[in-house]
Amino acid sequence: MRFPFRLLIVIFSLTYYLSERAGLFGVAPFSTLEVLYSIPILSASVFYLIITLITAIKHVRTMKTTGWMLMASGILLIAGLWVSYLTRFSGEVVLTEGQTFFSGHNDYIPETFYRGRFSKVPDIGMELEKITPSLSDDKSNIQGLKGTFKLISKEGADSRDVSITDRLPTEIARTLFMIGDFGHSVRYALKSQEGRVLDSSFIYMKLFPPGSEDSFRLLSPLTYYVRYFPDGDEKSEEPRIGLRIVRNKDIVFNGRVNLTENVPVENSRISFEEVRMWTRLSIVHDWGMIFAFCGMILGLLTVVMRAIKA
Amino acid sequence: MKKNLISGAAGIILALFVSFISHEQGLMNLGFHLGTYESEKEEKKIEDTLRLFNRNFASFFNTGGGLAGLNEFPAANMIKRRIFQEINDWKKNNQIIVYDKDVFELESIDLMSPVSAVAIAREVWFLTVQDSETRKSLSRGVKANPVRIRYLMKKDGDNWRVLEYEVFGVDDDIPVMQKVRL
């Protein structure tokens, strides 16, 4: 009866995982981490471990090599889950070219941030120097991304360049880094009637592919809707900004402007001074992945050995 | 073999049961995914909500910030804040802006999930700036403001409310909505 009980736990875990990832009963699907670190999965892993250990103790003399291997594989997978749950540090942050990043800061995108109870915050600093996207022929899809970063050491010396891509994670100081997604950050400048800059800042926006629109607001009730055409439009080959300024339901400006061109708005002017690229940097520091990886390899090896013997 | 089959079936049933009870209104969500959701009823509710939204929206401006209807105004706080911020901006100059609705036509309603929807409406508003005391028009004429508006709606309990709205010109193409907004 013991083996079917372990099977029950495995089937339960797989079904629960698939149900939550598909969002069968939820409003939206949960992320992989949310499901793996949920109480049902963690509880099931503990039950599985207890049953496995009881079985091992009872059959210590009669168990075959592949039996031991399968048991060790299960224990490694469960250990990986729990080590990950307790010590993982992961998150994603949006970085614009020229922006500096320190792993201990608090600007991670909230829904991507996870910090286990016993996690250690990696101590890594880097500056995003350049993003090089590979685009499809019609420039509407990203085929690959490469980010050039400059590592910053505490002492300020020994800085070196590293490349991080969207294909395989790059390991730096036992932490995995990857980039994904890409867009444009526009730097607006809000000026007085006399041309004095009152406020200026980069805002990262989803403006890729050209024609995509995003918006931002400052302190006034105005909403600025922006589109970016890096190769210009029918009127100019220079980069152009599609701008629509709306005050509640009143469209106060709707047109295309060049970079640095001033647009009068209420008692001030707004212009877009420069456009840079941004990307999403993901950072993962998780020892549990090593346990889980070893468990998976051992499990596969066991299955292969059993198949050969059969 | 029979034991294994029973064990597997029990695992599936138990997992689905745990998944079901761990979500509020799991049955309604499942119904939505399976296409048995009462979408027509919800679409009617959304349309009623938008009509109430526009009625209150115009009323706030036309009364120079009167608070009547604020409690029933089906909008997120950020929208309320923007409305009253603008009203106060006009007030500083002893002016009010009057929103007079001429057209409201719903183009589409898309239920994104059981609790979120996107509605696109074609609207025409006539805008005039008036002296707040004499109510005399300070505009050269009436500004006709034809717009297309994409409303992002959220359902709280049994009621829908406007979480955010985007305003487009009538000739503007409406870009694909970014998922992050909902």
PDB file of C-alpha atoms in Angstrom, chain A residues 1 3-9 11-13 15-16 19-20 22-28 30 40 111 206-207 211-215 217-223 225 227 244 246-252 254 266 280, chain B residues 3-4 7-8 10-12 14-16 18-20 22-23 26 29-30 33 53-54 57 61 81-83 85-86 89-90 99 113 115 123 125 127 143 145 147 149 151 164-169 172-173 175 178 181:
ATOM      1  CA  MET A   1       0.000   0.000   0.000  1.00  0.00           C
ATOM      2  CA  PHE A   3       3.980   2.746  -3.077  1.00  0.00           C
ATOM      3  CA  PRO A   4       0.493   3.786  -4.232  1.00  0.00           C
ATOM      4  CA  PHE A   5       0.511   6.406  -1.461  1.00  0.00           C
ATOM      5  CA  ARG A   6       3.711   7.880  -2.817  1.00  0.00           C
ATOM      6  CA  LEU A   7       2.202   7.759  -6.281  1.00  0.00           C
ATOM      7  CA  LEU A   8      -0.838   9.584  -4.927  1.00  0.00           C
ATOM      8  CA  ILE A   9       1.408  12.363  -3.621  1.00  0.00           C
ATOM      9  CA  ILE A  11       0.031  12.740  -8.955  1.00  0.00           C
ATOM     10  CA  PHE A  12      -1.479  15.188  -6.461  1.00  0.00           C
ATOM     11  CA  SER A  13       1.538  17.524  -6.754  1.00  0.00           C
ATOM     12  CA  THR A  15      -2.142  17.948 -10.903  1.00  0.00           C
ATOM     13  CA  TYR A  16      -2.147  20.769  -8.393  1.00  0.00           C
ATOM     14  CA  SER A  19      -4.209  23.367 -12.264  1.00  0.00           C
ATOM     15  CA  GLU A  20      -2.703  26.456 -10.630  1.00  0.00           C
ATOM     16  CA  ALA A  22      -3.320  27.010 -15.909  1.00  0.00           C
ATOM     17  CA  GLY A  23      -5.439  29.140 -13.559  1.00  0.00           C
ATOM     18  CA  LEU A  24      -8.291  26.623 -13.699  1.00  0.00           C
ATOM     19  CA  PHE A  25     -10.106  27.913 -10.603  1.00  0.00           C
ATOM     20  CA  GLY A  26      -8.323  31.232 -10.272  1.00  0.00           C
ATOM     21  CA  VAL A  27      -8.794  34.591 -11.935  1.00  0.00           C
ATOM     22  CA  ALA A  28      -5.309  34.314 -13.443  1.00  0.00           C
ATOM     23  CA  PHE A  30      -0.077  31.640 -10.603  1.00  0.00           C
ATOM     24  CA  PRO A  40      -0.156  22.111  -0.662  1.00  0.00           C
ATOM     25  CA  GLU A 111       5.448  40.917  -8.311  1.00  0.00           C
ATOM     26  CA  LYS A 206       6.668  49.975 -23.666  1.00  0.00           C
ATOM     27  CA  LEU A 207       7.174  51.682 -27.012  1.00  0.00           C
ATOM     28  CA  GLY A 211       3.393  52.260 -32.995  1.00  0.00           C
ATOM     29  CA  SER A 212       3.041  50.822 -29.493  1.00  0.00           C
ATOM     30  CA  GLU A 213       1.792  53.355 -27.028  1.00  0.00           C
ATOM     31  CA  ASP A 214       2.411  53.980 -23.365  1.00  0.00           C
ATOM     32  CA  SER A 215       1.581  56.851 -21.077  1.00  0.00           C
ATOM     33  CA  ARG A 217       1.627  61.392 -15.694  1.00  0.00           C
ATOM     34  CA  LEU A 218       3.352  64.062 -13.699  1.00  0.00           C
ATOM     35  CA  LEU A 219       1.733  65.962 -10.848  1.00  0.00           C
ATOM     36  CA  SER A 220      -0.919  67.699 -12.953  1.00  0.00           C
ATOM     37  CA  PRO A 221      -4.142  66.026 -14.162  1.00  0.00           C
ATOM     38  CA  LEU A 222      -2.566  65.680 -17.620  1.00  0.00           C
ATOM     39  CA  THR A 223      -1.817  62.303 -19.169  1.00  0.00           C
ATOM     40  CA  TYR A 225       0.483  59.301 -24.331  1.00  0.00           C
ATOM     41  CA  ARG A 227       4.648  56.551 -29.308  1.00  0.00           C
ATOM     42  CA  ARG A 244      -1.170  63.068 -27.242  1.00  0.00           C
ATOM     43  CA  VAL A 246      -5.131  64.628 -22.423  1.00  0.00           C
ATOM     44  CA  ARG A 247      -6.660  66.452 -19.469  1.00  0.00           C
ATOM     45  CA  ASN A 248      -9.321  64.116 -18.096  1.00  0.00           C
ATOM     46  CA  LYS A 249     -11.399  63.639 -21.302  1.00  0.00           C
ATOM     47  CA  ASP A 250     -10.168  66.713 -23.154  1.00  0.00           C
ATOM     48  CA  ILE A 251      -7.468  66.171 -25.789  1.00  0.00           C
ATOM     49  CA  VAL A 252      -5.308  69.290 -25.568  1.00  0.00           C
ATOM     50  CA  ASN A 254      -2.444  65.382 -30.596  1.00  0.00           C
ATOM     51  CA  GLU A 266      -0.999  74.904 -19.933  1.00  0.00           C
ATOM     52  CA  ARG A 280      14.555  43.817 -17.618  1.00  0.00           C
TER      53      ARG A 280
ATOM     54  CA  LYS B   3      -4.184   0.063  -6.572  1.00  0.00           C
ATOM     55  CA  ASN B   4      -2.027   2.373  -8.710  1.00  0.00           C
ATOM     56  CA  SER B   7      -4.082   6.036  -6.115  1.00  0.00           C
ATOM     57  CA  GLY B   8      -3.601   8.183  -9.251  1.00  0.00           C
ATOM     58  CA  ALA B  10      -7.393   9.947  -5.806  1.00  0.00           C
ATOM     59  CA  GLY B  11      -4.375  12.214  -6.327  1.00  0.00           C
ATOM     60  CA  ILE B  12      -6.084  14.033  -9.195  1.00  0.00           C
ATOM     61  CA  LEU B  14      -7.644  15.632  -4.170  1.00  0.00           C
ATOM     62  CA  ALA B  15      -5.490  18.150  -6.100  1.00  0.00           C
ATOM     63  CA  LEU B  16      -8.483  19.596  -7.943  1.00  0.00           C
ATOM     64  CA  VAL B  18      -7.532  21.640  -2.899  1.00  0.00           C
ATOM     65  CA  SER B  19      -7.082  23.946  -5.881  1.00  0.00           C
ATOM     66  CA  PHE B  20     -10.831  24.677  -5.924  1.00  0.00           C
ATOM     67  CA  SER B  22      -8.050  27.728  -2.271  1.00  0.00           C
ATOM     68  CA  HIS B  23      -9.728  30.274  -4.586  1.00  0.00           C
ATOM     69  CA  GLY B  26     -13.521  29.061  -7.955  1.00  0.00           C
ATOM     70  CA  ASN B  29     -13.708  31.310 -12.503  1.00  0.00           C
ATOM     71  CA  LEU B  30     -13.926  27.776 -13.881  1.00  0.00           C
ATOM     72  CA  HIS B  33     -12.628  29.509 -18.566  1.00  0.00           C
ATOM     73  CA  PHE B  53     -19.554  57.019 -14.495  1.00  0.00           C
ATOM     74  CA  ASN B  54     -20.148  59.594 -17.239  1.00  0.00           C
ATOM     75  CA  PHE B  57     -18.071  62.718 -14.224  1.00  0.00           C
ATOM     76  CA  PHE B  61     -17.249  69.394 -13.394  1.00  0.00           C
ATOM     77  CA  ARG B  81      -8.113  62.650  -7.724  1.00  0.00           C
ATOM     78  CA  ARG B  82      -7.433  63.762 -11.298  1.00  0.00           C
ATOM     79  CA  ILE B  83     -10.979  65.066 -11.736  1.00  0.00           C
ATOM     80  CA  GLN B  85      -7.391  68.300  -9.235  1.00  0.00           C
ATOM     81  CA  GLU B  86      -8.519  69.793 -12.534  1.00  0.00           C
ATOM     82  CA  ASP B  89      -7.127  74.285 -11.063  1.00  0.00           C
ATOM     83  CA  TRP B  90     -10.056  76.010 -12.786  1.00  0.00           C
ATOM     84  CA  TYR B  99     -18.683  68.890 -19.788  1.00  0.00           C
ATOM     85  CA  SER B 113     -11.319  37.529 -16.783  1.00  0.00           C
ATOM     86  CA  VAL B 115     -13.301  40.290 -12.696  1.00  0.00           C
ATOM     87  CA  GLU B 123     -18.062  59.728 -27.064  1.00  0.00           C
ATOM     88  CA  TRP B 125     -18.408  66.012 -25.299  1.00  0.00           C
ATOM     89  CA  LEU B 127     -16.714  71.776 -23.433  1.00  0.00           C
ATOM     90  CA  LYS B 143     -15.368  73.050 -28.092  1.00  0.00           C
ATOM     91  CA  ASN B 145     -14.437  66.999 -28.283  1.00  0.00           C
ATOM     92  CA  VAL B 147     -13.032  60.943 -28.514  1.00  0.00           C
ATOM     93  CA  ILE B 149     -12.157  55.969 -24.784  1.00  0.00           C
ATOM     94  CA  TYR B 151     -12.062  51.882 -20.145  1.00  0.00           C
ATOM     95  CA  GLU B 164      -8.390  53.551 -15.568  1.00  0.00           C
ATOM     96  CA  TYR B 165      -9.319  55.013 -18.914  1.00  0.00           C
ATOM     97  CA  GLU B 166      -7.329  56.004 -21.983  1.00  0.00           C
ATOM     98  CA  VAL B 167      -8.457  58.760 -24.323  1.00  0.00           C
ATOM     99  CA  PHE B 168      -7.833  58.585 -28.080  1.00  0.00           C
ATOM    100  CA  GLY B 169      -8.688  60.906 -30.929  1.00  0.00           C
ATOM    101  CA  ASP B 172      -6.232  57.434 -33.760  1.00  0.00           C
ATOM    102  CA  ASP B 173      -5.726  53.707 -33.953  1.00  0.00           C
ATOM    103  CA  PRO B 175      -2.978  50.084 -29.866  1.00  0.00           C
ATOM    104  CA  GLN B 178      -0.539  46.083 -22.477  1.00  0.00           C
ATOM    105  CA  ARG B 181      -2.386  47.487 -17.060  1.00  0.00           C
TER     106      ARG B 181
END
